[in-house]
């Protein structure tokens, strides 16, 4: 299929939101499924709902170390209770208490039948006479104090998590607390990364005249790890059409997604579009954004190919904005915008060229009064990897914004919010 220019006939560049909309409608194969051990679940995407098979906690238990008693025996002015039994955590509560008796109980201990309230040990006094111990419980305890009800955290049958959810530490804790040892997840997507350019060499080798170390491989391979994805290093491809065609055709059979960087513009040394048209199909996105003007998506068989710009800053921004939603959708996650928030600008941008969306590198600073502001990376030159390294995220500046003054509200997209 011919490479389609998403602008159509006119020369208008595609707006950021239009590009997101088109990408959201790009057909993608469904993710595969597997069941894995809970210990391998972090960062994986659920393929089916997780339901609590039992109550958590299983019984009414004590929330503190103290004395469990029956509130109906309790005189609101305080009370004396015979100490009748002892219930450490993890042991059965034994038989029901007789009236006006209390149980020595520890955090997590099962409440003996009939008891409903626990007094904290530090509030009580123990009086021992011969073989009989009496606990003096102070006034004022409400019925049910310091007791955890069975099913209070999770009731049996509750849906804990929905399909498409990416498992975090606290989710794994919740699943473990129900006794479930395995979870159904989508399989990791198989991704490959190719850097293109005659100038590129890998770190650890000598740099010839005109050479440049391949930074993008390390950038993209690391970004992919949050996906979740298995990453194959497909190496560096020289600026030759036959070499790129061979590399892509060969890898497309064993990858679900291939990311390329470089060689995606209009120059004679840019071969990606022509190769994709030959081996499958391609779509070109000429974008009204900065940094990163062009993105190419394509398909070879079932493999999605995403052509990112070569400039590392544009490559990272394009990856986060456009490759990320495709990758997450391919991996089984429902589409969700990156998390962002409003902060104060710590900079002035008095006159701004309108018509394109800007994603400038920004750093968050907290003022003495607690206000959070975003600083703009001060040096010019959009190709500086230093700007990415010194940034906490992207300051999003809308197409129509004509000026920004210090103290104005701007939208900030933290790097961490792209994977939340
Ligand atoms: P291109 O998109 O191929 O025209 O590349 C644009 C700029 O990004 C050029 O200056 C390239 O040298 C640079 N570049 C391309 N690929 C990489 C890479 N893998 N690592 C670092 N810089 C790169
Ligand atoms: Mg190049």
Short mmCIF file of C-alpha atoms and ligand atoms in Angstrom, two decimals:
data_model
loop_
_atom_site.label_atom_id
_atom_site.label_comp_id
_atom_site.label_asym_id
_atom_site.label_seq_id
_atom_site.Cartn_x
_atom_site.Cartn_y
_atom_site.Cartn_z
CA UNK A 1 0.00 0.00 0.00
CA UNK A 2 1.19 3.51 -0.72
CA UNK A 3 2.38 5.53 2.24
CA UNK A 4 -0.51 7.72 3.15
CA UNK A 5 0.21 11.23 4.18
CA UNK A 6 -2.24 11.83 6.97
CA UNK A 7 -2.63 15.46 5.90
CA UNK A 8 -4.29 14.56 2.69
CA UNK A 9 -3.75 17.02 -0.14
CA UNK A 10 -3.24 20.24 1.79
CA UNK A 11 -0.03 21.17 3.47
CA UNK A 12 -1.50 21.45 6.93
CA UNK A 13 0.40 19.58 9.60
CA UNK A 14 -1.48 17.15 11.78
CA UNK A 15 -2.40 18.49 15.21
CA UNK A 16 -1.31 16.53 18.26
CA UNK A 17 -4.88 15.55 19.19
CA UNK A 18 -5.64 14.50 15.62
CA UNK A 19 -2.58 12.27 15.62
CA UNK A 20 -3.61 10.65 18.91
CA UNK A 21 -7.05 10.07 17.49
CA UNK A 22 -5.70 8.39 14.35
CA UNK A 23 -3.28 6.26 16.36
CA UNK A 24 -6.11 5.15 18.67
CA UNK A 25 -7.95 3.84 15.62
CA UNK A 26 -4.99 2.00 14.09
CA UNK A 27 -5.97 -1.70 14.08
CA UNK A 28 -3.71 -3.86 16.22
CA UNK A 29 -3.70 -7.61 16.91
CA UNK A 30 -5.03 -8.68 20.32
CA UNK A 31 -2.52 -9.52 23.02
CA UNK A 32 -1.97 -13.20 23.95
CA UNK A 33 -2.71 -14.51 27.44
CA UNK A 34 -0.95 -16.68 30.01
CA UNK A 35 -1.20 -17.49 33.72
CA UNK A 36 1.81 -16.59 35.81
CA UNK A 37 2.92 -16.92 39.42
CA UNK A 38 2.09 -13.93 41.59
CA UNK A 39 5.80 -13.46 42.29
CA UNK A 40 6.28 -12.63 38.59
CA UNK A 41 3.31 -10.29 38.39
CA UNK A 42 4.78 -6.84 38.98
CA UNK A 43 4.22 -4.57 35.98
CA UNK A 44 2.19 -7.20 34.11
CA UNK A 45 -1.26 -6.45 32.68
CA UNK A 46 -4.26 -8.41 33.91
CA UNK A 47 -6.16 -10.36 31.27
CA UNK A 48 -9.20 -11.21 33.44
CA UNK A 49 -10.87 -9.81 36.56
CA UNK A 50 -9.42 -10.86 39.92
CA UNK A 51 -12.16 -11.82 42.41
CA UNK A 52 -11.60 -12.31 46.14
CA UNK A 53 -12.38 -16.00 46.83
CA UNK A 54 -12.72 -15.38 50.59
CA UNK A 55 -13.11 -12.72 53.22
CA UNK A 56 -10.03 -10.75 54.27
CA UNK A 57 -9.60 -10.92 57.18
CA UNK A 58 -11.13 -14.35 57.49
CA UNK A 59 -12.38 -13.75 61.07
CA UNK A 60 -13.05 -10.83 63.35
CA UNK A 61 -9.60 -10.03 64.75
CA UNK A 62 -7.99 -7.60 67.12
CA UNK A 63 -6.33 -4.48 65.68
CA UNK A 64 -4.08 -4.01 68.74
CA UNK A 65 -2.34 -5.84 71.56
CA UNK A 66 -4.78 -5.71 74.50
CA UNK A 67 -7.81 -7.32 76.09
CA UNK A 68 -10.92 -8.51 74.26
CA UNK A 69 -14.24 -8.43 76.10
CA UNK A 70 -17.99 -8.38 75.61
CA UNK A 71 -19.18 -4.77 75.49
CA UNK A 72 -22.54 -5.63 77.07
CA UNK A 73 -20.64 -6.61 80.26
CA UNK A 74 -18.88 -3.26 80.30
CA UNK A 75 -19.85 -0.60 82.77
CA UNK A 76 -19.50 2.79 80.98
CA UNK A 77 -17.54 3.95 84.05
CA UNK A 78 -14.94 1.25 83.51
CA UNK A 79 -14.84 -2.40 84.42
CA UNK A 80 -13.08 -5.34 86.04
CA UNK A 81 -12.76 -8.47 83.96
CA UNK A 82 -11.43 -11.89 84.88
CA UNK A 83 -8.66 -12.88 82.53
CA UNK A 84 -9.75 -16.18 81.10
CA UNK A 85 -7.72 -17.03 78.01
CA UNK A 86 -4.87 -15.92 75.76
CA UNK A 87 -5.09 -15.55 71.95
CA UNK A 88 -1.88 -14.86 70.03
CA UNK A 89 -2.11 -14.20 66.27
CA UNK A 90 -2.32 -17.34 64.18
CA UNK A 91 -3.95 -19.50 66.85
CA UNK A 92 -7.60 -20.48 67.24
CA UNK A 93 -9.62 -18.39 69.68
CA UNK A 94 -10.77 -21.41 71.69
CA UNK A 95 -14.13 -21.53 73.40
CA UNK A 96 -16.49 -18.66 74.08
CA UNK A 97 -15.74 -16.49 77.12
CA UNK A 98 -17.96 -16.62 80.19
CA UNK A 99 -19.68 -13.34 81.21
CA UNK A 100 -17.40 -10.67 82.72
CA UNK A 101 -14.32 -12.40 81.38
CA UNK A 102 -11.66 -10.95 79.06
CA UNK A 103 -9.08 -12.54 76.78
CA UNK A 104 -5.49 -11.42 76.53
CA UNK A 105 -5.25 -10.85 72.79
CA UNK A 106 -2.57 -9.75 70.35
CA UNK A 107 -2.77 -7.87 67.04
CA UNK A 108 -4.30 -10.19 64.46
CA UNK A 109 -5.58 -12.61 67.12
CA UNK A 110 -9.05 -14.07 66.47
CA UNK A 111 -11.72 -12.50 68.70
CA UNK A 112 -13.16 -15.21 71.03
CA UNK A 113 -16.81 -15.87 70.39
CA UNK A 114 -19.03 -13.29 72.04
CA UNK A 115 -16.34 -10.62 72.40
CA UNK A 116 -16.68 -7.53 70.27
CA UNK A 117 -14.38 -4.87 71.76
CA UNK A 118 -10.67 -4.63 72.55
CA UNK A 119 -9.00 -2.34 75.09
CA UNK A 120 -5.41 -1.38 74.26
CA UNK A 121 -2.91 -2.90 76.68
CA UNK A 122 -1.33 0.48 77.51
CA UNK A 123 -4.72 1.76 78.76
CA UNK A 124 -5.37 -1.23 81.08
CA UNK A 125 -4.12 -2.30 84.50
CA UNK A 126 -3.54 -5.93 85.41
CA UNK A 127 -4.16 -7.05 89.02
CA UNK A 128 -2.97 -10.51 90.03
CA UNK A 129 -4.19 -12.21 93.19
CA UNK A 130 -3.11 -15.81 93.55
CA UNK A 131 -3.96 -17.74 90.40
CA UNK A 132 -6.57 -15.21 89.33
CA UNK A 133 -5.72 -12.22 87.11
CA UNK A 134 -8.10 -9.32 86.72
CA UNK A 135 -7.80 -6.65 84.06
CA UNK A 136 -9.08 -3.17 84.78
CA UNK A 137 -10.46 -1.60 81.61
CA UNK A 138 -10.89 2.18 81.63
CA UNK A 139 -14.16 3.96 80.88
CA UNK A 140 -15.23 5.29 77.53
CA UNK A 141 -14.60 2.48 75.03
CA UNK A 142 -17.21 2.27 72.29
CA UNK A 143 -18.57 -1.11 71.23
CA UNK A 144 -16.41 -2.56 68.45
CA UNK A 145 -13.34 -0.46 69.33
CA UNK A 146 -10.04 -1.90 68.06
CA UNK A 147 -11.77 -4.79 66.33
CA UNK A 148 -11.36 -5.63 62.64
CA UNK A 149 -14.43 -7.21 61.14
CA UNK A 150 -14.22 -10.30 58.95
CA UNK A 151 -14.28 -9.18 55.31
CA UNK A 152 -13.57 -5.57 56.29
CA UNK A 153 -10.68 -5.29 53.83
CA UNK A 154 -12.23 -7.51 51.14
CA UNK A 155 -15.54 -9.32 51.17
CA UNK A 156 -15.65 -12.72 49.42
CA UNK A 157 -16.82 -12.26 45.82
CA UNK A 158 -15.58 -8.66 45.48
CA UNK A 159 -13.81 -7.82 42.21
CA UNK A 160 -10.41 -6.59 43.30
CA UNK A 161 -8.98 -5.62 39.92
CA UNK A 162 -10.25 -5.27 36.37
CA UNK A 163 -8.74 -6.61 33.13
CA UNK A 164 -6.24 -4.20 31.60
CA UNK A 165 -4.91 -3.13 34.99
CA UNK A 166 -1.14 -3.01 35.35
CA UNK A 167 -0.14 -4.78 38.55
CA UNK A 168 1.58 -2.65 41.18
CA UNK A 169 3.10 -3.69 44.51
CA UNK A 170 -0.11 -2.94 46.43
CA UNK A 171 -2.22 -4.92 43.92
CA UNK A 172 0.00 -7.96 44.37
CA UNK A 173 -0.37 -7.57 48.14
CA UNK A 174 -4.17 -7.49 47.79
CA UNK A 175 -4.22 -10.62 45.60
CA UNK A 176 -1.82 -12.43 47.94
CA UNK A 177 -4.01 -11.52 50.94
CA UNK A 178 -6.84 -13.57 49.41
CA UNK A 179 -4.65 -16.67 49.04
CA UNK A 180 -4.54 -16.53 45.22
CA UNK A 181 -1.15 -17.67 43.93
CA UNK A 182 -1.42 -17.19 40.14
CA UNK A 183 -2.86 -14.49 37.89
CA UNK A 184 -4.06 -14.40 34.26
CA UNK A 185 -2.09 -11.76 32.35
CA UNK A 186 -1.43 -10.69 28.79
CA UNK A 187 1.82 -12.03 27.38
CA UNK A 188 4.71 -9.60 27.21
CA UNK A 189 4.96 -8.04 23.80
CA UNK A 190 8.02 -9.00 21.78
CA UNK A 191 9.70 -5.81 20.70
CA UNK A 192 12.79 -5.06 18.64
CA UNK A 193 14.81 -1.85 18.46
CA UNK A 194 16.79 -0.75 15.39
CA UNK A 195 18.92 2.37 15.23
CA UNK A 196 19.50 3.62 11.70
CA UNK A 197 22.36 5.78 10.51
CA UNK A 198 25.80 5.38 8.88
CA UNK A 199 27.24 7.61 11.60
CA UNK A 200 26.26 5.34 14.49
CA UNK A 201 28.47 3.03 16.52
CA UNK A 202 27.89 1.31 19.83
CA UNK A 203 29.50 2.56 23.03
CA UNK A 204 32.63 0.56 23.83
CA UNK A 205 33.92 0.73 20.26
CA UNK A 206 36.17 3.40 18.70
CA UNK A 207 34.51 6.42 17.15
CA UNK A 208 35.61 7.18 13.58
CA UNK A 209 35.50 10.56 11.83
CA UNK A 210 31.93 11.82 11.70
CA UNK A 211 30.82 9.05 14.03
CA UNK A 212 28.24 9.26 16.79
CA UNK A 213 27.50 6.87 19.60
CA UNK A 214 24.11 5.20 19.42
CA UNK A 215 22.22 6.72 22.35
CA UNK A 216 18.75 5.88 21.08
CA UNK A 217 19.09 2.14 21.49
CA UNK A 218 19.62 2.55 25.23
CA UNK A 219 16.91 5.19 25.49
CA UNK A 220 14.26 3.13 23.71
CA UNK A 221 15.19 -0.26 25.14
CA UNK A 222 14.90 1.19 28.67
CA UNK A 223 11.63 2.94 27.95
CA UNK A 224 10.19 -0.31 26.58
CA UNK A 225 10.86 -2.15 29.81
CA UNK A 226 7.97 -0.32 31.51
CA UNK A 227 5.58 -1.63 28.91
CA UNK A 228 5.84 -4.67 29.73
CA UNK A 229 7.91 -5.90 26.79
CA UNK A 230 10.75 -8.25 25.98
CA UNK A 231 13.30 -6.27 24.01
CA UNK A 232 15.51 -7.66 21.25
CA UNK A 233 18.47 -5.57 20.20
CA UNK A 234 18.28 -5.50 16.41
CA UNK A 235 21.48 -3.48 16.18
CA UNK A 236 22.42 -0.58 13.97
CA UNK A 237 21.30 -0.49 10.36
CA UNK A 238 23.27 1.60 7.84
CA UNK A 239 21.49 4.14 5.63
CA UNK A 240 20.90 1.67 2.81
CA UNK A 241 17.51 0.64 1.57
CA UNK A 242 18.41 -3.03 1.03
CA UNK A 243 19.94 -3.33 4.50
CA UNK A 244 16.90 -1.78 6.19
CA UNK A 245 14.54 -3.94 4.16
CA UNK A 246 16.41 -7.09 5.11
CA UNK A 247 16.56 -6.11 8.79
CA UNK A 248 12.86 -5.25 9.00
CA UNK A 249 11.57 -8.20 6.98
CA UNK A 250 13.63 -10.63 8.99
CA UNK A 251 12.74 -9.18 12.41
CA UNK A 252 9.05 -8.63 11.65
CA UNK A 253 8.52 -12.41 11.76
CA UNK A 254 9.61 -12.63 15.39
CA UNK A 255 8.54 -9.26 16.84
CA UNK A 256 5.11 -7.85 17.68
CA UNK A 257 6.45 -4.30 17.49
CA UNK A 258 9.67 -2.86 16.05
CA UNK A 259 10.85 0.62 16.94
CA UNK A 260 13.23 2.31 14.58
CA UNK A 261 14.94 5.64 15.12
CA UNK A 262 16.35 7.91 12.43
CA UNK A 263 15.97 7.76 8.69
CA UNK A 264 12.31 8.73 8.81
CA UNK A 265 12.43 12.21 7.22
CA UNK A 266 12.37 13.24 3.55
CA UNK A 267 16.12 13.15 2.71
CA UNK A 268 17.82 10.79 0.26
CA UNK A 269 19.38 9.02 3.22
CA UNK A 270 15.96 8.34 4.76
CA UNK A 271 14.69 4.96 3.63
CA UNK A 272 12.12 3.85 6.16
CA UNK A 273 9.01 4.96 4.28
CA UNK A 274 10.07 3.36 1.00
CA UNK A 275 10.98 0.12 2.74
CA UNK A 276 7.69 -0.08 4.63
CA UNK A 277 5.75 0.54 1.43
CA UNK A 278 7.60 -2.33 -0.16
CA UNK A 279 7.26 -4.89 2.64
CA UNK A 280 3.86 -3.94 4.02
CA UNK A 281 2.15 -0.63 4.53
CA UNK A 282 2.93 2.76 6.02
CA UNK A 283 1.27 5.87 7.39
CA UNK A 284 3.10 9.17 7.69
CA UNK A 285 2.28 11.66 10.41
CA UNK A 286 3.71 15.11 9.69
CA UNK A 287 3.01 16.71 13.01
CA UNK A 288 2.46 20.24 14.22
CA UNK A 289 4.49 19.58 17.36
CA UNK A 290 7.87 20.44 18.78
CA UNK A 291 10.14 18.59 19.22
CA UNK A 292 9.65 15.85 16.61
CA UNK A 293 7.90 16.69 13.38
CA UNK A 294 7.51 13.33 11.78
CA UNK A 295 6.39 9.90 12.84
CA UNK A 296 5.90 6.89 10.59
CA UNK A 297 3.85 3.86 11.49
CA UNK A 298 3.73 0.73 9.40
CA UNK A 299 2.95 -2.91 9.31
CA UNK A 300 4.73 -5.97 7.99
CA UNK A 301 2.53 -9.02 8.52
CA UNK A 302 1.25 -8.76 12.10
CA UNK A 303 4.23 -6.69 13.20
CA UNK A 304 3.67 -3.02 13.98
CA UNK A 305 6.60 -0.81 13.03
CA UNK A 306 6.99 2.62 14.60
CA UNK A 307 9.50 4.96 12.99
CA UNK A 308 10.71 7.54 15.48
CA UNK A 309 12.91 10.55 14.73
CA UNK A 310 16.70 10.16 15.06
CA UNK A 311 17.25 13.16 17.29
CA UNK A 312 17.23 11.62 20.79
CA UNK A 313 15.06 14.38 22.29
CA UNK A 314 12.49 14.02 19.52
CA UNK A 315 12.79 10.22 19.77
CA UNK A 316 11.96 10.23 23.48
CA UNK A 317 9.13 12.74 23.20
CA UNK A 318 7.62 10.90 20.21
CA UNK A 319 7.99 7.60 22.01
CA UNK A 320 6.16 8.88 25.10
CA UNK A 321 3.42 10.70 23.21
CA UNK A 322 2.73 8.37 20.30
CA UNK A 323 4.53 5.03 20.59
CA UNK A 324 3.49 4.51 24.22
CA UNK A 325 -0.29 4.43 23.58
CA UNK A 326 0.21 1.99 20.71
CA UNK A 327 2.50 -0.23 22.74
CA UNK A 328 0.21 -0.26 25.76
CA UNK A 329 -2.81 -1.05 23.61
CA UNK A 330 -0.89 -3.84 21.88
CA UNK A 331 0.10 -5.14 25.33
CA UNK A 332 -3.55 -5.28 26.49
CA UNK A 333 -4.02 -2.02 28.39
CA UNK A 334 -7.04 0.17 27.71
CA UNK A 335 -6.04 3.56 26.32
CA UNK A 336 -5.46 6.19 29.00
CA UNK A 337 -3.90 9.61 28.66
CA UNK A 338 -0.59 10.22 30.40
CA UNK A 339 -1.07 11.64 33.89
CA UNK A 340 -0.34 15.31 34.19
CA UNK A 341 -1.05 18.20 36.51
CA UNK A 342 -1.15 21.99 36.58
CA UNK A 343 1.83 23.91 37.96
CA UNK A 344 2.99 27.51 37.93
CA UNK A 345 5.40 28.57 35.21
CA UNK A 346 8.77 29.69 36.58
CA UNK A 347 9.58 31.28 33.21
CA UNK A 348 8.47 33.88 30.69
CA UNK A 349 7.72 33.10 27.07
CA UNK A 350 6.64 36.54 25.92
CA UNK A 351 6.01 35.88 22.22
CA UNK A 352 5.26 32.46 20.93
CA UNK A 353 4.64 31.07 17.47
CA UNK A 354 1.15 29.57 17.57
CA UNK A 355 -0.19 26.58 15.64
CA UNK A 356 1.88 23.79 17.10
CA UNK A 357 1.88 21.93 20.40
CA UNK A 358 5.14 22.14 22.31
CA UNK A 359 6.49 19.63 24.77
CA UNK A 360 9.40 21.42 26.42
CA UNK A 361 11.68 19.79 28.92
CA UNK A 362 10.93 21.04 32.41
CA UNK A 363 12.10 20.63 35.95
CA UNK A 364 9.92 20.94 39.03
CA UNK A 365 10.99 23.24 41.85
CA UNK A 366 9.22 23.69 45.17
CA UNK A 367 9.21 27.22 46.60
CA UNK A 368 9.54 27.99 50.32
CA UNK A 369 5.74 28.36 50.61
CA UNK A 370 5.18 24.92 49.07
CA UNK A 371 4.12 26.13 45.61
CA UNK A 372 5.37 23.86 42.84
CA UNK A 373 6.71 25.58 39.73
CA UNK A 374 8.06 24.27 36.44
CA UNK A 375 11.36 25.60 35.13
CA UNK A 376 12.04 25.53 31.42
CA UNK A 377 15.32 23.94 30.32
CA UNK A 378 17.39 27.07 29.70
CA UNK A 379 19.69 26.12 26.82
CA UNK A 380 18.55 26.29 23.24
CA UNK A 381 19.03 23.34 20.89
CA UNK A 382 16.39 20.68 20.93
CA UNK A 383 18.92 17.89 20.31
CA UNK A 384 20.57 18.02 23.71
CA UNK A 385 20.24 14.79 25.66
CA UNK A 386 21.21 16.94 28.67
CA UNK A 387 17.80 18.58 28.45
CA UNK A 388 16.14 15.19 28.98
CA UNK A 389 18.49 14.22 31.77
CA UNK A 390 17.91 17.42 33.70
CA UNK A 391 14.15 17.33 33.25
CA UNK A 392 11.46 15.74 35.40
CA UNK A 393 8.94 15.82 32.60
CA UNK A 394 7.42 17.80 29.77
CA UNK A 395 5.76 21.21 29.89
CA UNK A 396 2.84 21.02 27.47
CA UNK A 397 2.15 24.27 25.65
CA UNK A 398 -1.06 24.41 23.65
CA UNK A 399 -1.25 25.38 19.97
CA UNK A 400 -3.13 28.62 20.63
CA UNK A 401 -1.00 29.89 23.50
CA UNK A 402 0.53 33.21 22.43
CA UNK A 403 2.56 33.95 25.57
CA UNK A 404 3.33 32.53 28.99
CA UNK A 405 4.24 34.72 31.95
CA UNK A 406 5.90 33.70 35.19
CA UNK A 407 3.17 32.55 37.57
CA UNK A 408 0.76 31.43 34.82
CA UNK A 409 -0.62 27.92 35.10
CA UNK A 410 0.93 25.38 32.73
CA UNK A 411 0.36 21.66 32.29
CA UNK A 412 3.18 19.38 33.37
CA UNK A 413 3.52 15.76 32.28
CA UNK A 414 5.96 14.01 34.61
CA UNK A 415 7.99 11.27 32.94
CA UNK A 416 6.71 8.85 35.59
CA UNK A 417 3.09 9.66 34.64
CA UNK A 418 3.47 8.03 31.25
CA UNK A 419 3.53 4.59 32.90
CA UNK A 420 1.13 5.05 35.80
P1 LIG B 1 17.85 11.35 11.26
O1 LIG B 1 16.46 11.36 11.74
O2 LIG B 1 18.34 10.02 10.84
O3 LIG B 1 18.06 12.41 10.21
O4 LIG B 1 18.75 11.80 12.49
C1 LIG B 1 18.61 13.09 13.06
C2 LIG B 1 19.73 13.35 14.02
O5 LIG B 1 19.68 12.42 15.10
C3 LIG B 1 21.11 13.19 13.41
O6 LIG B 1 21.96 14.21 13.91
C4 LIG B 1 21.55 11.84 13.90
O7 LIG B 1 22.94 11.71 13.93
C5 LIG B 1 20.91 11.77 15.25
N1 LIG B 1 20.71 10.36 15.59
C6 LIG B 1 20.09 9.46 14.81
N2 LIG B 1 20.08 8.25 15.40
C7 LIG B 1 20.68 8.40 16.59
C8 LIG B 1 21.00 7.51 17.65
N3 LIG B 1 20.68 6.21 17.58
N4 LIG B 1 21.65 7.99 18.74
C9 LIG B 1 21.98 9.30 18.78
N5 LIG B 1 21.72 10.18 17.82
C10 LIG B 1 21.09 9.76 16.72
MG1 LIG B 2 19.98 9.36 9.84
#
